[in-house]
Short mmCIF file of C-alpha atoms and ligand atoms in Angstrom, two decimals:
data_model
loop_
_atom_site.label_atom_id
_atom_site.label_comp_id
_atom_site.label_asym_id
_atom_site.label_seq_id
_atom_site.Cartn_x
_atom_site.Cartn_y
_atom_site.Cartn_z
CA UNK A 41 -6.93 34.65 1.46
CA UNK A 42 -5.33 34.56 4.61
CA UNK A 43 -2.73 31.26 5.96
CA UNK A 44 -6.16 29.86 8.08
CA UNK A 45 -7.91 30.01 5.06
CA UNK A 46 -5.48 28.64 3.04
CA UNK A 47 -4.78 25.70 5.40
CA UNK A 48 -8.43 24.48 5.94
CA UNK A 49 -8.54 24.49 2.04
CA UNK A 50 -5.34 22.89 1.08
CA UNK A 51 -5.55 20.53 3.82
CA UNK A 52 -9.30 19.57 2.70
CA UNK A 53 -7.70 19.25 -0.89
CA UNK A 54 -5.01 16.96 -0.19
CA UNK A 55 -7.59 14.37 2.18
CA UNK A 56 -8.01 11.81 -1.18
CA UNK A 57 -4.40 10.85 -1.15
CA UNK A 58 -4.10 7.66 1.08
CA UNK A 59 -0.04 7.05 0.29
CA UNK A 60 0.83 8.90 3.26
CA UNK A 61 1.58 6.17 6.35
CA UNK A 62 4.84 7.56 8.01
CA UNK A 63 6.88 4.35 8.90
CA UNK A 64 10.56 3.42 7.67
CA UNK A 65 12.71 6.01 8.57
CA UNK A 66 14.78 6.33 11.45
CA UNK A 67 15.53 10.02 10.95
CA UNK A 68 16.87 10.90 14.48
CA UNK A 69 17.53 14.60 15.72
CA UNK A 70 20.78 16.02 15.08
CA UNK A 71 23.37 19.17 15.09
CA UNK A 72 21.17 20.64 17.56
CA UNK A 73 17.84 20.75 15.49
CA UNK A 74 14.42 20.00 15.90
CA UNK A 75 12.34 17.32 15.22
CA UNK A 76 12.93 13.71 15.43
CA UNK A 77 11.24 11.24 12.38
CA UNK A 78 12.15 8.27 14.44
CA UNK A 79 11.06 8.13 18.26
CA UNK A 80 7.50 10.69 18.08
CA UNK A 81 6.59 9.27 14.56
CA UNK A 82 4.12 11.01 12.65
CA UNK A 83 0.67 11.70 14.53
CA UNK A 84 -2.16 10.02 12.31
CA UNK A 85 -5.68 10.97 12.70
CA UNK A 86 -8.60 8.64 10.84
CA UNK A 87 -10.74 10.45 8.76
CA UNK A 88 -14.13 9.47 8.88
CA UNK A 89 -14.37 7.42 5.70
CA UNK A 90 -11.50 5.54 7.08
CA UNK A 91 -8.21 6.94 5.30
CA UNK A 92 -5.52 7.19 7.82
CA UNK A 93 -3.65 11.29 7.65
CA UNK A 94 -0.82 11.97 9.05
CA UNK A 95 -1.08 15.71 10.73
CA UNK A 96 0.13 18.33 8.46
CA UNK A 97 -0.90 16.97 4.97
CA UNK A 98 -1.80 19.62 3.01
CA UNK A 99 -1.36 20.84 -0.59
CA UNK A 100 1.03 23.63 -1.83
CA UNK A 101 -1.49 24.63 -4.55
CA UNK A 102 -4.61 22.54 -5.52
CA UNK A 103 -4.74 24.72 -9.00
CA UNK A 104 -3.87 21.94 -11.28
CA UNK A 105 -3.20 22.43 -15.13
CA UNK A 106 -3.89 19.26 -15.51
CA UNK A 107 -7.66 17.36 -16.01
CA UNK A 108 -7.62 13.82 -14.31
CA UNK A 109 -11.47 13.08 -14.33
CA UNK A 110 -11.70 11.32 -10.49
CA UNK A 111 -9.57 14.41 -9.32
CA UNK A 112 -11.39 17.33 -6.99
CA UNK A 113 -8.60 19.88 -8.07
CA UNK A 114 -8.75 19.09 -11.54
CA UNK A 115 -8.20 21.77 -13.89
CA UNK A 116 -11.64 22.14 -15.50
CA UNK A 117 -13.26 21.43 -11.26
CA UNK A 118 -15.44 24.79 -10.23
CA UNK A 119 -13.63 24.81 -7.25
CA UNK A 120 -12.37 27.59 -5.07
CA UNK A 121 -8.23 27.99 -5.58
CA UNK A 122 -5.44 28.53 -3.35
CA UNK A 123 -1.52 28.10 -2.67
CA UNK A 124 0.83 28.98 -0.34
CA UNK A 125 4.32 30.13 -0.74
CA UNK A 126 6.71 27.79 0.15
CA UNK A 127 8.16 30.21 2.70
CA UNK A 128 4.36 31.00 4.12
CA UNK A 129 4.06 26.89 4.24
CA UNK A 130 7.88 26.55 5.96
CA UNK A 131 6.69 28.98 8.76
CA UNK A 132 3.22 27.29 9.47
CA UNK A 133 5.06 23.81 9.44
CA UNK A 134 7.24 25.15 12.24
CA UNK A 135 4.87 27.06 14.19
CA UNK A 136 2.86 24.06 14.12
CA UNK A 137 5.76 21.21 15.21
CA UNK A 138 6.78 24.04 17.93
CA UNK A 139 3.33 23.99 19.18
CA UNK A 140 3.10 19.67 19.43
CA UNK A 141 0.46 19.84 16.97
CA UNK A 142 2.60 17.59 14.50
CA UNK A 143 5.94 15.61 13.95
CA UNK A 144 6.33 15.72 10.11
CA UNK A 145 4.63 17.45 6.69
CA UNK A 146 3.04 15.26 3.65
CA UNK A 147 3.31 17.59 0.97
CA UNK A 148 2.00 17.52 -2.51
CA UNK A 149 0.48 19.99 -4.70
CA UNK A 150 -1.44 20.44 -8.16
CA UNK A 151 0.58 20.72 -10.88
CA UNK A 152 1.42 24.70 -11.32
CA UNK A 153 2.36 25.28 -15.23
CA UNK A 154 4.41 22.15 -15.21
CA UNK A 155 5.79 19.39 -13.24
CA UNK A 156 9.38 20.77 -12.81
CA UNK A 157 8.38 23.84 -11.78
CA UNK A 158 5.83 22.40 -9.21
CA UNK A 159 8.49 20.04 -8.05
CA UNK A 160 10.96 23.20 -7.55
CA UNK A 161 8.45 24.59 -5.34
CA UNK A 162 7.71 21.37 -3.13
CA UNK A 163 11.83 21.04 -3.16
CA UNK A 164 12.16 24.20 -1.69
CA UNK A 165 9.90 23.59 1.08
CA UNK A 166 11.35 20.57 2.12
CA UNK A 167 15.57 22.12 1.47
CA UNK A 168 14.39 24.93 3.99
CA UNK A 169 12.81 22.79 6.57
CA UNK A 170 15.98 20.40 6.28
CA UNK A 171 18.68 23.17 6.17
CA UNK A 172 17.86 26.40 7.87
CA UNK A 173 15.33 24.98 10.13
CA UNK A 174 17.44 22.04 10.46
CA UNK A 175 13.83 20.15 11.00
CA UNK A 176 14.60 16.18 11.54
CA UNK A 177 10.82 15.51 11.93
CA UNK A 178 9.24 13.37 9.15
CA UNK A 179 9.36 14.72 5.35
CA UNK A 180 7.18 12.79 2.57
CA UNK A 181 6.95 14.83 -0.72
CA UNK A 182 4.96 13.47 -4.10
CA UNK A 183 6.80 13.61 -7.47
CA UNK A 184 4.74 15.01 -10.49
CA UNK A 185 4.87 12.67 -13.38
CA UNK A 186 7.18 13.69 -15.83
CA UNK A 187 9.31 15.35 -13.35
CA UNK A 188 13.37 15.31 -14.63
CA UNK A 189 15.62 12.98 -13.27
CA UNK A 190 17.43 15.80 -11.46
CA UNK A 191 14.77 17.27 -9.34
CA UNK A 192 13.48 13.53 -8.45
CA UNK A 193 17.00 12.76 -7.12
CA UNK A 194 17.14 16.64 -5.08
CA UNK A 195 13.24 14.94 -3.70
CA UNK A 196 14.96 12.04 -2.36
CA UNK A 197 18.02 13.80 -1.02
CA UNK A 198 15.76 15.80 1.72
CA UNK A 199 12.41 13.71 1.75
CA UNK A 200 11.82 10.51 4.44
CA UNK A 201 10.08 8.94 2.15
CA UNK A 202 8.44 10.56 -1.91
CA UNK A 203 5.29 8.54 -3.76
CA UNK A 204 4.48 8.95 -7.35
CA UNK A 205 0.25 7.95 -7.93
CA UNK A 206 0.24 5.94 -10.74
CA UNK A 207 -3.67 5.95 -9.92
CA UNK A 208 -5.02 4.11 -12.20
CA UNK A 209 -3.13 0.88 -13.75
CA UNK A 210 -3.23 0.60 -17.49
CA UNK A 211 -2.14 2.79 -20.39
CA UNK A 212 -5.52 3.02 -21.81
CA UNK A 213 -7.40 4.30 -18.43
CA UNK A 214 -4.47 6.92 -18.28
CA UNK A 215 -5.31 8.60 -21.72
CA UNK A 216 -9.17 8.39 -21.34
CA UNK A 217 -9.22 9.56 -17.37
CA UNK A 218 -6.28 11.21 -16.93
CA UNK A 219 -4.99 12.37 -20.26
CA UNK A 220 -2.11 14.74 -19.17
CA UNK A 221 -0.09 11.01 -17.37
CA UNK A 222 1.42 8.71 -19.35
CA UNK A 223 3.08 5.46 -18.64
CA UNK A 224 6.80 7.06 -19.33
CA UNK A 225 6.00 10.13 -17.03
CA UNK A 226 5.39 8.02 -14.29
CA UNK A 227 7.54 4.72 -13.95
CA UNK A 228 10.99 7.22 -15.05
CA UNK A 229 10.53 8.74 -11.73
CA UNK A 230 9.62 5.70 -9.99
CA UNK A 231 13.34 3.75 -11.47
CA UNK A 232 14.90 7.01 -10.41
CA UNK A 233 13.48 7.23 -6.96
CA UNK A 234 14.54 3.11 -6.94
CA UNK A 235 17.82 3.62 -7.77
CA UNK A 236 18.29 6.91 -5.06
CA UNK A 237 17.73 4.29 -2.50
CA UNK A 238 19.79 1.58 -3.88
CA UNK A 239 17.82 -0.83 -5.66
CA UNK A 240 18.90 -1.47 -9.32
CA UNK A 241 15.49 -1.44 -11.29
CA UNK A 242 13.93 -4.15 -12.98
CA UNK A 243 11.34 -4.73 -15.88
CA UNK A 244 7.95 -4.28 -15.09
CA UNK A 245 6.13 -7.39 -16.69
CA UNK A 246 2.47 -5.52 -16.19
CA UNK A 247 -0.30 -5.91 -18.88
CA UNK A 248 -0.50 -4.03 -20.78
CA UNK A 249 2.96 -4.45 -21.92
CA UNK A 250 3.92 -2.54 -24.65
CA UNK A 251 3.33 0.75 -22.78
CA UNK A 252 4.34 -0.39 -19.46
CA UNK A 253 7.81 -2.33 -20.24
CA UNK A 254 10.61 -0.52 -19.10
CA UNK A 255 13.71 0.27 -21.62
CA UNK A 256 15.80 -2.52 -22.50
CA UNK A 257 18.83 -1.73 -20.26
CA UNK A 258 16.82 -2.79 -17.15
CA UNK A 259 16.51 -6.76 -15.33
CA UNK A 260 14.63 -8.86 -15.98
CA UNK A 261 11.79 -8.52 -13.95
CA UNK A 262 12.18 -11.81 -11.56
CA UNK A 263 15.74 -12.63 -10.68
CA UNK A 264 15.29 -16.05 -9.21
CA UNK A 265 12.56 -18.77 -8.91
CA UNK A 266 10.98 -19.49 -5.27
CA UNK A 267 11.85 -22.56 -3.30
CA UNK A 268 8.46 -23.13 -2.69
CA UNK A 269 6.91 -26.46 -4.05
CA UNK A 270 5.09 -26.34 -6.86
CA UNK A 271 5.94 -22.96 -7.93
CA UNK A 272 8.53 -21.11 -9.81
CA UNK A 273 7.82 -17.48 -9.47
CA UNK A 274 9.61 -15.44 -6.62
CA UNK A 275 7.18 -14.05 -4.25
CA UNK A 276 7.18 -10.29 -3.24
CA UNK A 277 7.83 -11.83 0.40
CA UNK A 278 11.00 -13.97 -0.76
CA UNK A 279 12.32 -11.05 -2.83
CA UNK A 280 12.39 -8.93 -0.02
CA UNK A 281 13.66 -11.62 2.30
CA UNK A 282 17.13 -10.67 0.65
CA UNK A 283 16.21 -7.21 0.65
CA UNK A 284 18.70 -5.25 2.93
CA UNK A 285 17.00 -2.15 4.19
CA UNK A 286 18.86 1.11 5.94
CA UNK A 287 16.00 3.51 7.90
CA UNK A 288 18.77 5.39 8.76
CA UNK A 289 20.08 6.20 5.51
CA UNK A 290 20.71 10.06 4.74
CA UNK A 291 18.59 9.50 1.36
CA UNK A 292 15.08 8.09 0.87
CA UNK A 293 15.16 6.52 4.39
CA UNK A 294 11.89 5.05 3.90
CA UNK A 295 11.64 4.73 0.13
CA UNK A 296 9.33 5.50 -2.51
CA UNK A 297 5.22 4.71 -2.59
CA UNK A 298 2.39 4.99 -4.81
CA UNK A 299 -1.48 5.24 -5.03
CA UNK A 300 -3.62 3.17 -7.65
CA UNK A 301 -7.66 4.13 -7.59
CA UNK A 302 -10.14 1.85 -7.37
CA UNK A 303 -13.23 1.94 -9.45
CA UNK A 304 -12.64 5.01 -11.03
CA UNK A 305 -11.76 3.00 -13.99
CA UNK A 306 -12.91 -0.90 -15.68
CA UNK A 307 -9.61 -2.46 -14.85
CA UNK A 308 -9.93 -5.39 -12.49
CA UNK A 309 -8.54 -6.53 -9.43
CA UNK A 310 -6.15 -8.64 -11.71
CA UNK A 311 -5.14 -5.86 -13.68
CA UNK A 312 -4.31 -3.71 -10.20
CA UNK A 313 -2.72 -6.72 -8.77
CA UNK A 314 -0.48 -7.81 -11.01
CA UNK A 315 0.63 -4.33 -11.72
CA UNK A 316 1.16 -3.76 -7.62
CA UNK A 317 3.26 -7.10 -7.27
CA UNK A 318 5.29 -5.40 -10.38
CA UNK A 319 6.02 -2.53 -8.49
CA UNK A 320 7.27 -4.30 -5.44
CA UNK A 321 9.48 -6.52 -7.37
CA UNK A 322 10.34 -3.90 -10.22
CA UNK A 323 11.03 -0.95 -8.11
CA UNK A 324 11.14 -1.75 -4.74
CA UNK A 325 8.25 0.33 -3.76
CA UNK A 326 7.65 -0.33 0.20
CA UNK A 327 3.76 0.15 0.04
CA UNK A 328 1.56 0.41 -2.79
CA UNK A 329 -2.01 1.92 -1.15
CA UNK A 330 -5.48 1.34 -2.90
CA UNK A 331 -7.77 4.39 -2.70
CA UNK A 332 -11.48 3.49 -3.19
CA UNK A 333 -12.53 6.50 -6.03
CA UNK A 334 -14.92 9.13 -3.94
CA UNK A 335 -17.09 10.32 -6.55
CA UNK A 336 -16.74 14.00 -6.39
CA UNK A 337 -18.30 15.12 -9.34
CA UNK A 338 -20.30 13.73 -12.92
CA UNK A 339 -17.85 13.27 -15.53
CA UNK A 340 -18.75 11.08 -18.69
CA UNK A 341 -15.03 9.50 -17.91
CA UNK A 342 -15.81 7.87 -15.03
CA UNK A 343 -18.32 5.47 -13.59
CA UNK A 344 -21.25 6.25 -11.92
CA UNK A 345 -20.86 4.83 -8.09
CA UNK A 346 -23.44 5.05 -5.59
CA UNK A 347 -20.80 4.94 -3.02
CA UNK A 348 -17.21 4.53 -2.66
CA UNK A 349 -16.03 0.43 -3.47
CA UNK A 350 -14.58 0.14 0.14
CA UNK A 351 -15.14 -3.87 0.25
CA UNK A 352 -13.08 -3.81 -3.02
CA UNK A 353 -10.41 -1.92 -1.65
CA UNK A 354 -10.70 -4.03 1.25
CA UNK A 355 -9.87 -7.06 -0.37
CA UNK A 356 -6.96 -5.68 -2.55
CA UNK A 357 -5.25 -4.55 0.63
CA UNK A 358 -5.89 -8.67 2.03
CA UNK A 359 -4.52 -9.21 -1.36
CA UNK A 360 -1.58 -7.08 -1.02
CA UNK A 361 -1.23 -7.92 2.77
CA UNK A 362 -0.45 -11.96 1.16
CA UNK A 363 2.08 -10.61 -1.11
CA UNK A 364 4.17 -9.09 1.40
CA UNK A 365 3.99 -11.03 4.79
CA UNK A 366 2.63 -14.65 3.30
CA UNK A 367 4.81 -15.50 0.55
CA UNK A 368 1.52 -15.16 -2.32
CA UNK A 369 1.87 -14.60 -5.63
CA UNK A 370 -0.99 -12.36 -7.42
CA UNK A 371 -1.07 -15.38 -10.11
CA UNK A 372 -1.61 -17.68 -6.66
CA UNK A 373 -4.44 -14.93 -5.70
CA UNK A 374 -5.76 -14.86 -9.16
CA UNK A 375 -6.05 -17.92 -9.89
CA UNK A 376 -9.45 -18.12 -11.80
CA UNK A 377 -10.75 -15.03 -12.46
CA UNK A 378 -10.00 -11.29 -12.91
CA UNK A 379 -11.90 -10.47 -9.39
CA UNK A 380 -11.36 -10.86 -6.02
CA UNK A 381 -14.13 -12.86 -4.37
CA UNK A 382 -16.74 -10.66 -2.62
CA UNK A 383 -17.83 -12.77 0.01
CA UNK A 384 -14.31 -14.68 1.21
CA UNK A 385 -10.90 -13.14 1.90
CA UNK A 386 -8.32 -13.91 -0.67
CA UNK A 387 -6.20 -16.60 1.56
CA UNK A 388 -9.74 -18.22 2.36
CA UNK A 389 -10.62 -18.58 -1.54
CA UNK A 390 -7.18 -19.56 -2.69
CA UNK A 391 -7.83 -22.43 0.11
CA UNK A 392 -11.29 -23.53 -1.47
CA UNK A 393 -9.56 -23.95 -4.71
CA UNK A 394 -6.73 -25.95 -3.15
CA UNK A 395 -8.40 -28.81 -0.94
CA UNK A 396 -5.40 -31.09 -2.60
CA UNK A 397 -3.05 -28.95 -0.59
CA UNK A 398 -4.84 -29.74 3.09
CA UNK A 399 -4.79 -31.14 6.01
CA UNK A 400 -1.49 -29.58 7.39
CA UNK A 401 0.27 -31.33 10.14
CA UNK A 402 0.82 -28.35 12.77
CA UNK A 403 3.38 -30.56 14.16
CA UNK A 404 5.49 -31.15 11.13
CA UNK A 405 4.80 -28.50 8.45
CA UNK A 406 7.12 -25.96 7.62
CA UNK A 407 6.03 -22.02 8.18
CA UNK A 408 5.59 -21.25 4.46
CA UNK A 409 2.69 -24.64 4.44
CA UNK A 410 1.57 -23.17 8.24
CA UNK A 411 0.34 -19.89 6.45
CA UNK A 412 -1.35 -21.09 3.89
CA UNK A 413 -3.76 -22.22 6.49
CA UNK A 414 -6.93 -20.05 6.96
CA UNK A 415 -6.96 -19.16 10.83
CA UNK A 416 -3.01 -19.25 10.98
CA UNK A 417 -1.02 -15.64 10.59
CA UNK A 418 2.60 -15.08 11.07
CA UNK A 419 1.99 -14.63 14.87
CA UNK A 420 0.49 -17.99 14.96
CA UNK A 421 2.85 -19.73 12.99
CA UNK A 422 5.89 -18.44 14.93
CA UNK A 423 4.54 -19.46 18.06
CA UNK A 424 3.21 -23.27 16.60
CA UNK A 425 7.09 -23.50 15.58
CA UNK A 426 8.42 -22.61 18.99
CA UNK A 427 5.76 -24.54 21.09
CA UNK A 428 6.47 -27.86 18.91
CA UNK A 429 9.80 -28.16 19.85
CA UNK A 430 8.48 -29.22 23.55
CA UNK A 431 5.90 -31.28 22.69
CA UNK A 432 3.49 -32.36 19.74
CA UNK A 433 0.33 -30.15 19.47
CA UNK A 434 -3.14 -31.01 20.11
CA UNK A 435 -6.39 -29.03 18.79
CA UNK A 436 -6.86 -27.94 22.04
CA UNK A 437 -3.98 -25.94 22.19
CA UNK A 438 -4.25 -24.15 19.36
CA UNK A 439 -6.30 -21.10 20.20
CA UNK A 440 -3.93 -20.17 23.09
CA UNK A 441 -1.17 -19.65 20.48
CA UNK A 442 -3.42 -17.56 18.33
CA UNK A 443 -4.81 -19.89 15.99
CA UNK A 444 -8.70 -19.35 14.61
CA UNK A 445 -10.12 -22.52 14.88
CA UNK A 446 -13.27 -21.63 13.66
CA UNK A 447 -11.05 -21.30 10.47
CA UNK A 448 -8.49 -23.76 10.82
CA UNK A 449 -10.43 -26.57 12.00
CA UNK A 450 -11.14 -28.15 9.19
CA UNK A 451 -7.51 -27.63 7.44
CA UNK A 452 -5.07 -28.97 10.25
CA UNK A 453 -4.14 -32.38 11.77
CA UNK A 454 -2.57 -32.37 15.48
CA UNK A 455 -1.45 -35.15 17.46
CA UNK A 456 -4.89 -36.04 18.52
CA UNK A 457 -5.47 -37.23 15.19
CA UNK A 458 -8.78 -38.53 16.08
CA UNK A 459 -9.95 -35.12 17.23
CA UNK A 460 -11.91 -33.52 14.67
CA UNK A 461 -11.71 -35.70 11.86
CA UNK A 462 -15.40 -36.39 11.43
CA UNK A 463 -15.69 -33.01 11.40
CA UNK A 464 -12.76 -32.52 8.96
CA UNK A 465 -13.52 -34.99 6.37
CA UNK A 466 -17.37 -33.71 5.76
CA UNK A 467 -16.28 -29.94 5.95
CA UNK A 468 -13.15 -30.78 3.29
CA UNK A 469 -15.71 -33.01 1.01
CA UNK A 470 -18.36 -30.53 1.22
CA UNK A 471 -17.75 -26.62 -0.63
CA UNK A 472 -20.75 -25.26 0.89
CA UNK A 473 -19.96 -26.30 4.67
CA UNK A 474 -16.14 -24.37 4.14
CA UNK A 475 -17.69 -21.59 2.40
CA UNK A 476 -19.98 -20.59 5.36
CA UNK A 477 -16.75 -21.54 7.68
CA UNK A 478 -14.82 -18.78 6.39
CA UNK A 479 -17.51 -16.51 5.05
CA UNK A 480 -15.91 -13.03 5.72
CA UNK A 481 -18.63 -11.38 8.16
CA UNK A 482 -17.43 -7.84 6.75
CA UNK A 483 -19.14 -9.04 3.42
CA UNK A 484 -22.58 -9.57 4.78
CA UNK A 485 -22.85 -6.27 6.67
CA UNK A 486 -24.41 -3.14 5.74
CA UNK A 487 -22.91 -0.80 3.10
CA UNK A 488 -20.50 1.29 4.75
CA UNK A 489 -20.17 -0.66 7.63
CA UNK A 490 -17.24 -2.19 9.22
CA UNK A 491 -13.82 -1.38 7.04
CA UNK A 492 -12.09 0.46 9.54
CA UNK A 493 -12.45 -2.60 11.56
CA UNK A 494 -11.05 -4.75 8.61
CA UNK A 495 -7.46 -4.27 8.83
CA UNK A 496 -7.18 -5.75 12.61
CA UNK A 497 -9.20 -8.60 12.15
CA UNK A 498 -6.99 -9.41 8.93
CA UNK A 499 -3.76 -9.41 11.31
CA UNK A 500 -5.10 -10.98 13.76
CA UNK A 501 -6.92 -13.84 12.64
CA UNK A 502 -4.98 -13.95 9.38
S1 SF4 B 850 -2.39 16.15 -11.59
FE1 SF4 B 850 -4.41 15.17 -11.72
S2 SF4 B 850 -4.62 14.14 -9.70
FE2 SF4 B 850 -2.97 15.66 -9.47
S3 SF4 B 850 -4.01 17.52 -8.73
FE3 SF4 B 850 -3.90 17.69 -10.97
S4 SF4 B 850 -5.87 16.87 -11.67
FE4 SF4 B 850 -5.59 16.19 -9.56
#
């Protein structure tokens, strides 16, 4: 098989990882090399069932000895094979950044006899890129489970940024899907690849515990309880408030990632939640990503889907998105069930269940009240703070600082408190009048419509 070959295979092989957005490191050129991981950024290209790629992600081998049933490259997969060398992969990468065609490599592989040795040969790559190509462009390598403590560290020393997948989020769908993982092989790395960039691990608190708890030696899992009212639990957002972060640090610049599937498994959106606002807490991971599972082939180990669960995946990333910028706590997203609502965003349904909470003043509420309001985002908020200072608010000048009204209406009191509050009062005493307020329009399109759209209306209209 020649390199062509080879590419248009490994790179087809490696398209199911989504844990591969490039930002966080300020890598800049240096000693006269080439490349640059901070001003040209990685190129990203959409694929066409919506996963963003950065340009040169490709797989060293995609023989695997192990058997994860949602996996295309799995070992017992009829599937045509291939690898590169790491020197034949070190000379495409250049030939290719020389060229424009890319600014950085994701690089993963199969698992080739076993995870040190397969981590050896991803090293390599990445040690000759860094030292006799002296490349400065954008590195992000994936750990193999069960990979020693040593070669994780040597990962870190000359990647931007390494993931480990967990993939799927309890100890029991590991050992019937994807029997060669366990718990242990895959959280060690992760407190190593914490603890490379500085963060001093903590214990996970996940279900289901006794697998998932970290050794004794560790923190407790939430230093501190949250100023906010009525709650005691620190949110991933206030945690990381205090957070100090270094893009242009010499190792793990932009910090460690992971992957969990969705519906390749029966957990729930609780179970994948509360596991996700672990990891951000636990282990400092910057971005957890949720992969809706592509069924690629019949295995009695995994569901039967007609299509991919992109809505689902949809709302875990709202989910996740309220973690990290709105100060939400997965048992605040949670609240009453194990699934996210189909037909409402998560910060629309946590609003239903929390009429007590409204209306908000706009011109005396603090920011962390302001978000809570459906139809206000960070934007929003930032500029209802500044723009108060002047003069009290009216509904009318609302939209012009961002603000949904179509949302927010029935949540917020301005200085016109007349204004609206017919309207208010039946839409806060009535359920069904707020549910078809904030009905989620994604939810009532056709399958397969419409994702790739989600993430922008999210930040925009919040
Ligand atoms: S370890 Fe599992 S997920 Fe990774 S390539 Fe092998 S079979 Fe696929």
């Amino acid at each position: 098989m020649d390199t062509a070959d080879k590419l248009a295979l490994l790179a087809d092989a490696a398209k199911y990882d989504a844990s591969c957005s490039s930002s966080g490191s300020a890598r800049e050129n240096a000693n006269g090399g080439i490349g640059n991981g901070a001003v040209g950024g990685v190129c990203h290209s959409w694929s066409a069932d919506g996963r963003c790629i950065s340009l040169l992600k490709v797989l060293l081998s995609n023989a695997c000895a192990w058997d994860c049933a949602y996996c295309a490259n799995r070992r017992s997969a009829d599937v045509r094979r291939g690898a590169f060398e790491p020197e034949e992969l070190v000379r495409l990468v250049i030939d290719f950044y020389k060229r424009n065609y890319i600014e950085g490599v994701f690089l993963s592989s199969g698992v080739v006899s076993c995870p040190d040795a397969t981590m050896e040969r991803l090293i390599s790559v990445a040690r000759t890129l860094r030292v006799r190509e002296r490349f400065n462009g954008y590195i992000h390598l994936k750990v193999i489970p069960g990979a020693s403590d040593i070669l994780v560290n040597e990962a870190a020393r000359w990647a931007d940024r390494v993931s480990v997948n967990i993939e799927l989020p309890s100890a029991a769908s590991l050992a019937r899907i994807a029997p060669d993982k366990t718990p242990q092989a895959i959280f060690g790395p992760m407190r190593t690849l914490a603890r490379a960039g500085g963060f001093e691990p903590r214990r996970l608190i996940a279900e289901p515990r006794p697998l998932l708890e970290a050794p004794a030696p560790l923190l407790p899992a939430r230093p501190r309880t949250s100023d906010a009212p009525g709650r005691r639990e620190l949110s991933v957002h206030e945690a990381r408030k205090d957070r100090t972060r270094n893009p242009g640090a010499s190792v793990l610049p932009a910090g460690q990632t992971t992957q969990l599937v969705v519906g390749a498994s029966p957990d729930s959106d609780a179970a994948i939640l509360t596991l996700a606002e672990n990891l951000y807490l636990a282990y400092d991971v910057r971005r957890v990503y949720y992969s809706a599972f592509v069924p690629v082939a019949d295995d009695p180990r995994i569901p039967s889907l007609g299509r991919p669960p992109l809505l689902r995946e949809h709302r875990l990333y709202q989910a996740d998105w309220l973690f990290r910028f709105y100060g939400f706590t997965a048992a605040e997203i949670l609240a009453d069930g194990a699934s996210l609502d189909d037909d409402l965003d998560p910060k629309s349904a946590w609003a239903l269940r929390n009429l007590a909470f409204f209306p908000v003043d706009v011109n005396k509420a603090g920011y962390a009240e302001l978000l809570r309001v459906p139809g206000i985002g960070p934007v929003s908020c930032s500029r209802i703070l500044r723009a108060r200072r002047s003069s009290s608010l009216r509904h009318d000048q609302l939209p012009a600082l961002g603000v949904v009204m179509k949302r927010a209406r029935a949540f917020v009191v301005c200085a016109d408190k007349a204004a609206d509050s017919g309207e208010r009062t039946r839409a806060l005493g009535d359920a069904r009048i707020l549910r078809a307020l904030l009905a989620d329009p994604v939810a009532a399109r056709a399958p397969g419509e419409g994702e790739r759209q989600l993430e922008s209306d999210w930040r925009a209209g919040a």
